[in-house]
């Protein structure tokens, strides 16, 4: 294992941090690998290591990793003993596992704070935590430019065909694209960015699946949140035909709102209102 020292400049005084760099098996994007080992059974002996949910799927170049509310949020790993109990206060070391490939991320080994220095041809970086003598866990973050533009599109008309016996109908995609579109640069898709959807009409603020309409991924899975990948974020609307009637006063359209934030503020273009007509 090697050690080196890096300088982080996040708009404040430079901070010196120590990093331990290791190589390891590639982790799949947007997943977290969990490490376990047969290392003992005492109540204070680390036997398993897991990441508490990563604060956000992406970190912006020139900024620290933040949570969805826009607050700087460090990595946090949980150490457990062989009984599955958390070992409170167990020492954990955090590091950038892809240091031998590039220097996109700098991680404070003690606090777990992540800072993005630059973006490379590889849009992701692996973060790691280590505990005890043999436990390691990996997670993956997108490294991206700051989002400054939100656009989107609604699916075509939702048509209720005569004689169709289906009780539910699923729309096409309500699509949202998050981009970095600063003047003088080529527009770039921002990957790993959270988009939150709300069904405004017919109103369903809690996305109750027993309602006349609700947001969904597909016919089986309701959802109001998506994360951008190589292109856009999408959600659909599931509609109960027998309750979405022409004379109900709400059966003329579906209205979806998409919200995108950075540092706790709406990105230009957000909230975005998307409308699809319903044709009986």
PDB file of N, CA and C in Angstrom, residues 12 14 32 183 242:
ATOM      1  N   UNK A  12     -12.036  27.489  -0.689  1.00  0.00           N
ATOM      2  CA  UNK A  12     -11.654  27.880   0.656  1.00  0.00           C
ATOM      3  C   UNK A  12     -10.143  27.668   0.778  1.00  0.00           C
ATOM      4  N   UNK A  14      -6.681  25.937   1.184  1.00  0.00           N
ATOM      5  CA  UNK A  14      -6.248  24.615   0.734  1.00  0.00           C
ATOM      6  C   UNK A  14      -6.138  23.701   1.932  1.00  0.00           C
ATOM      7  N   UNK A  32     -23.151  -0.766  -5.189  1.00  0.00           N
ATOM      8  CA  UNK A  32     -22.195  -0.763  -4.100  1.00  0.00           C
ATOM      9  C   UNK A  32     -21.834  -2.211  -3.805  1.00  0.00           C
ATOM     10  N   UNK A 183     -22.287  28.882 -22.264  1.00  0.00           N
ATOM     11  CA  UNK A 183     -21.957  29.550 -23.518  1.00  0.00           C
ATOM     12  C   UNK A 183     -20.502  29.282 -23.914  1.00  0.00           C
ATOM     13  N   UNK A 242     -61.288   3.005 -16.209  1.00  0.00           N
ATOM     14  CA  UNK A 242     -62.685   3.037 -15.776  1.00  0.00           C
ATOM     15  C   UNK A 242     -62.987   4.176 -14.808  1.00  0.00           C
TER      16      UNK A 242
END
